[in-house]
Coordinates of C-alpha atoms in Angstrom, one line a residue:
M10 CA 101.8 50.1 94.5
L11 CA 99.2 50.1 91.6
I12 CA 97.2 53.2 90.8
A13 CA 94.3 53.2 88.3
Q14 CA 93.4 56.4 86.6
L15 CA 90.0 56.9 85.0
S16 CA 88.8 60.1 83.4
D17 CA 86.0 62.0 81.8
P18 CA 83.1 59.6 82.2
H19 CA 80.5 62.4 81.6
L20 CA 77.8 60.5 83.5
R21 CA 74.2 61.3 82.9
P22 CA 70.9 60.6 84.7
P23 CA 69.7 57.0 84.4
G24 CA 68.4 56.4 80.9
V25 CA 69.9 59.5 79.4
L26 CA 72.6 59.3 76.7
Y27 CA 75.7 61.5 76.6
Q28 CA 75.1 64.0 73.8
G29 CA 72.0 62.1 73.0
L30 CA 74.0 59.4 71.3
V31 CA 76.3 57.5 73.7
D32 CA 75.6 55.4 76.8
S33 CA 78.3 56.9 79.0
N34 CA 76.9 55.3 82.1
A35 CA 77.2 51.8 80.7
M36 CA 80.7 52.5 79.4
F37 CA 81.7 53.7 82.9
A38 CA 80.2 50.6 84.4
A39 CA 82.2 48.5 82.0
A40 CA 85.4 50.4 83.1
L41 CA 84.6 49.6 86.8
D42 CA 84.0 45.9 85.9
Q43 CA 87.4 45.8 84.3
L44 CA 89.0 47.4 87.3
A45 CA 87.3 44.8 89.5
S46 CA 88.8 42.0 87.4
L47 CA 92.4 43.2 87.7
D48 CA 94.8 41.0 89.6
P49 CA 96.4 42.4 91.7
Q50 CA 93.7 45.0 92.5
P51 CA 94.7 48.6 92.4
D52 CA 95.7 50.2 95.7
L53 CA 94.1 53.5 94.6
V54 CA 91.8 54.8 91.9
L55 CA 92.2 58.4 90.6
L56 CA 89.4 60.1 88.6
S57 CA 90.7 63.2 86.8
G58 CA 87.5 65.2 86.3
D59 CA 84.3 65.5 84.3
L60 CA 82.7 62.9 86.4
V61 CA 79.3 64.1 85.1
D62 CA 78.2 66.1 82.1
E63 CA 75.9 68.9 83.3
G64 CA 76.7 69.1 87.0
T65 CA 73.2 68.2 88.1
E66 CA 72.2 66.5 91.4
A67 CA 70.6 63.6 89.4
E68 CA 74.0 63.0 87.6
Y69 CA 75.9 63.0 90.9
A70 CA 73.4 60.5 92.4
Q71 CA 74.0 58.3 89.4
A72 CA 77.8 58.7 89.9
A73 CA 77.5 57.8 93.6
A74 CA 75.5 54.6 92.7
L75 CA 78.2 53.5 90.2
L76 CA 81.2 54.4 92.4
A77 CA 79.7 52.5 95.3
R78 CA 81.0 49.4 93.5
L79 CA 84.6 50.4 94.1
R80 CA 86.3 48.5 96.9
V81 CA 89.5 50.5 96.9
P82 CA 90.2 54.1 97.9
L83 CA 89.1 56.8 95.4
L84 CA 90.6 60.3 94.9
V85 CA 88.7 62.6 92.5
I86 CA 88.9 66.2 91.2
P87 CA 86.3 68.2 89.3
G88 CA 86.5 69.1 85.6
N89 CA 84.9 71.9 83.6
H90 CA 81.6 69.9 83.2
D91 CA 81.3 69.4 87.0
C92 CA 79.6 71.9 89.3
R93 CA 82.1 72.6 92.1
E94 CA 79.5 72.9 94.9
A95 CA 77.4 69.9 93.8
F96 CA 80.6 67.9 93.5
R97 CA 81.6 69.0 97.0
R98 CA 78.3 67.9 98.4
S99 CA 78.5 64.6 96.5
F100 CA 81.9 63.8 98.1
V101 CA 81.3 65.3 101.5
H102 CA 82.4 62.0 103.0
H103 CA 85.9 62.5 101.6
P104 CA 87.6 64.2 104.5
H105 CA 90.6 65.4 102.5
L106 CA 88.4 67.7 100.4
P107 CA 88.1 71.3 101.7
A108 CA 84.8 72.7 102.8
S109 CA 85.1 75.8 100.7
G110 CA 87.0 77.2 97.8
P111 CA 88.8 75.2 95.1
L112 CA 88.9 71.4 95.7
H113 CA 92.7 71.1 96.1
F114 CA 93.8 68.2 98.3
A115 CA 97.0 66.5 99.5
V116 CA 96.9 62.8 100.4
D117 CA 99.8 60.6 101.6
G118 CA 99.6 57.0 100.3
P119 CA 98.5 54.3 100.6
G120 CA 102.1 53.3 99.8
P121 CA 105.1 55.5 99.1
L122 CA 103.5 58.0 96.8
R123 CA 101.9 61.3 97.6
V124 CA 98.9 62.6 95.5
L125 CA 98.2 66.3 95.1
G126 CA 94.8 67.2 93.6
L127 CA 95.0 70.6 91.9
D128 CA 91.6 72.1 91.1
V129 CA 92.3 74.5 88.2
T130 CA 88.7 74.7 87.0
V131 CA 87.1 78.1 86.5
P132 CA 83.4 78.0 87.4
G133 CA 81.3 78.8 84.3
A134 CA 84.2 78.3 81.9
H135 CA 85.7 75.4 80.1
H136 CA 89.4 76.4 80.3
G137 CA 91.5 76.0 83.5
E138 CA 93.6 78.6 85.2
M139 CA 96.9 78.3 87.1
D140 CA 96.3 81.5 89.1
A141 CA 98.3 82.9 92.0
A142 CA 96.3 81.1 94.7
A143 CA 96.8 77.7 93.0
C144 CA 100.5 78.4 92.5
A145 CA 100.9 79.3 96.2
W146 CA 99.0 76.2 97.3
L147 CA 101.0 73.9 95.1
E148 CA 104.4 75.4 96.0
A149 CA 103.6 75.1 99.8
R150 CA 102.5 71.4 99.5
L151 CA 105.5 70.4 97.4
A152 CA 107.8 72.1 100.0
E153 CA 106.3 70.0 102.8
Q154 CA 107.8 66.7 101.7
P155 CA 110.5 67.5 99.2
G156 CA 111.9 64.0 99.1
R157 CA 108.6 62.1 98.6
P158 CA 107.6 60.9 95.1
T159 CA 104.5 62.9 94.2
L160 CA 101.8 62.8 91.6
I161 CA 99.9 66.0 90.6
M162 CA 96.4 65.4 89.3
M163 CA 94.6 68.1 87.5
H164 CA 91.8 68.2 84.9
Q165 CA 92.8 70.6 82.0
P166 CA 96.4 69.9 80.8
P167 CA 98.7 72.9 80.8
F168 CA 100.0 72.6 77.3
A169 CA 98.8 73.1 73.7
S170 CA 98.2 69.6 72.2
G171 CA 98.0 70.7 68.6
I172 CA 94.3 69.9 68.3
P173 CA 93.0 73.4 67.4
F174 CA 89.4 73.0 68.8
I175 CA 90.5 71.9 72.3
D176 CA 93.6 73.9 72.9
P177 CA 91.8 77.2 73.8
Y178 CA 90.3 75.2 76.8
R179 CA 93.6 74.0 78.2
C180 CA 94.9 75.2 81.6
H181 CA 96.1 78.7 81.1
G182 CA 99.2 79.8 83.0
G183 CA 101.0 76.6 82.2
E184 CA 104.3 78.5 82.4
R185 CA 103.7 79.2 86.1
L186 CA 103.1 75.5 86.8
A187 CA 106.3 74.7 84.9
E188 CA 108.3 77.0 87.1
I189 CA 107.0 75.3 90.2
V190 CA 107.5 71.8 88.9
A191 CA 111.1 72.6 87.8
R192 CA 112.0 73.5 91.4
H193 CA 110.6 70.2 92.8
P194 CA 112.2 67.1 91.3
S195 CA 110.0 65.0 93.6
V196 CA 107.1 65.4 91.0
E197 CA 107.0 62.0 89.3
R198 CA 103.9 62.6 87.1
I199 CA 101.4 65.2 86.2
L200 CA 98.2 63.4 85.4
C201 CA 95.4 65.1 83.5
G202 CA 92.1 64.4 81.7
H203 CA 89.9 66.7 79.6
V204 CA 91.2 66.0 76.1
H205 CA 89.7 62.5 75.9
R206 CA 92.9 61.0 74.5
F207 CA 96.2 59.6 75.8
M208 CA 99.0 62.1 75.3
Q209 CA 102.5 62.2 76.9
L210 CA 105.2 64.8 77.0
R211 CA 108.1 66.0 79.1
F212 CA 107.0 69.0 81.2
A213 CA 109.5 71.0 83.3
G214 CA 111.5 67.8 83.9
A215 CA 108.6 65.6 84.8
L216 CA 106.4 63.4 82.7
L217 CA 102.9 64.7 81.9
M218 CA 100.2 62.4 80.8
T219 CA 96.5 62.7 79.8
A220 CA 94.2 59.8 80.3
P221 CA 91.7 58.7 77.7
S222 CA 88.0 59.0 78.5
T223 CA 85.9 56.0 79.5
T224 CA 83.4 57.2 76.8
T225 CA 84.1 59.0 73.5
A226 CA 87.5 60.0 72.1
L227 CA 88.3 63.5 70.8
A228 CA 89.0 63.4 67.0
L229 CA 92.8 63.5 66.4
R230 CA 92.6 66.3 63.9
L231 CA 95.8 68.4 63.8
A232 CA 95.1 70.6 60.8
P233 CA 94.6 74.3 61.6
G234 CA 90.9 75.1 61.5
A235 CA 89.9 71.4 61.8
E236 CA 86.2 70.9 62.7
P237 CA 85.5 69.6 66.2
A238 CA 84.4 65.9 66.3
S239 CA 84.5 62.8 68.5
F240 CA 84.6 59.1 67.9
V241 CA 83.5 56.0 69.8
E242 CA 86.9 54.5 69.9
P243 CA 87.9 51.8 72.4
P244 CA 87.9 53.6 75.7
G245 CA 90.8 53.2 78.1
M246 CA 92.4 53.8 81.5
L247 CA 95.9 54.3 82.8
L248 CA 97.6 52.0 85.3
H249 CA 100.5 53.6 87.1
H250 CA 102.7 50.9 88.7
W251 CA 105.3 52.0 91.3
R252 CA 108.1 49.7 92.3
L253 CA 111.2 50.7 94.2
E254 CA 113.6 49.3 91.6
T255 CA 112.0 51.0 88.6
G256 CA 110.0 54.0 89.9
L257 CA 106.7 54.6 88.2
V258 CA 105.8 52.7 85.0
T259 CA 102.5 53.7 83.3
H260 CA 100.4 51.4 81.1
L261 CA 97.7 52.4 78.7
V262 CA 94.9 49.8 79.1
P263 CA 92.0 49.5 76.6
I264 CA 88.6 48.8 78.2
G265 CA 86.6 46.0 76.6
S266 CA 86.6 42.3 75.6
F267 CA 89.3 41.3 73.1
R268 CA 90.4 38.0 71.6
G269 CA 92.8 36.1 73.9
P270 CA 94.6 35.1 75.9
L271 CA 96.6 33.4 73.1
P272 CA 99.3 30.8 73.9
F273 CA 102.3 32.9 73.0
F274 CA 104.1 36.1 73.9

């Protein structure tokens, strides 16, 4: 089973640049083109939040037009730049999404894996929150199928990355999430977005990964008091490949055209 993870496209209305400087729509279209060229094709695409930049109807219409090119199932959660209700209306044809409240979901397959979408966004704020209701929902879903390999997808990561200008906007209450994950060894991966970089760490016995953005990369500035900045680095995606004999192997895949293939390995 092959799962592609895209994140943080920050789509804008047609003809409008992200932050007035970057064509995030064209960059997301390039990501979708690269997805379409994969052989074999993914069985599932995950989109881990910040689908659009300002949460407007025009942006969601642009997102729908671009996502219509996908020929494989899509699971998507909102990020802090999304508007929860506009997001819900845009994906009303996704029957697994609830009609009210946070946009949590549980989907079995395709294939052996289960995907839990955990909506930790706080409307009107940029940080996430692992509150009591989110904890109860997640605990109940993990208890339903304790032996099934499970992915948890959320937008804001529940840890401090060391980048001082993004860490205040992480998912608060990460210790509550860690307590739940530690009780459920079926959790194979926790998959996040938000930080516009690839990061990986051990979290409560599971692997936690953040996907790069399909547009700009957050500056990797680890000095205390570092000034916020972004770069137009090569964008990327994650490919999560499940095989019975190995479990889940994750690949970081740059998006773009590069020299090759060359006749050696």
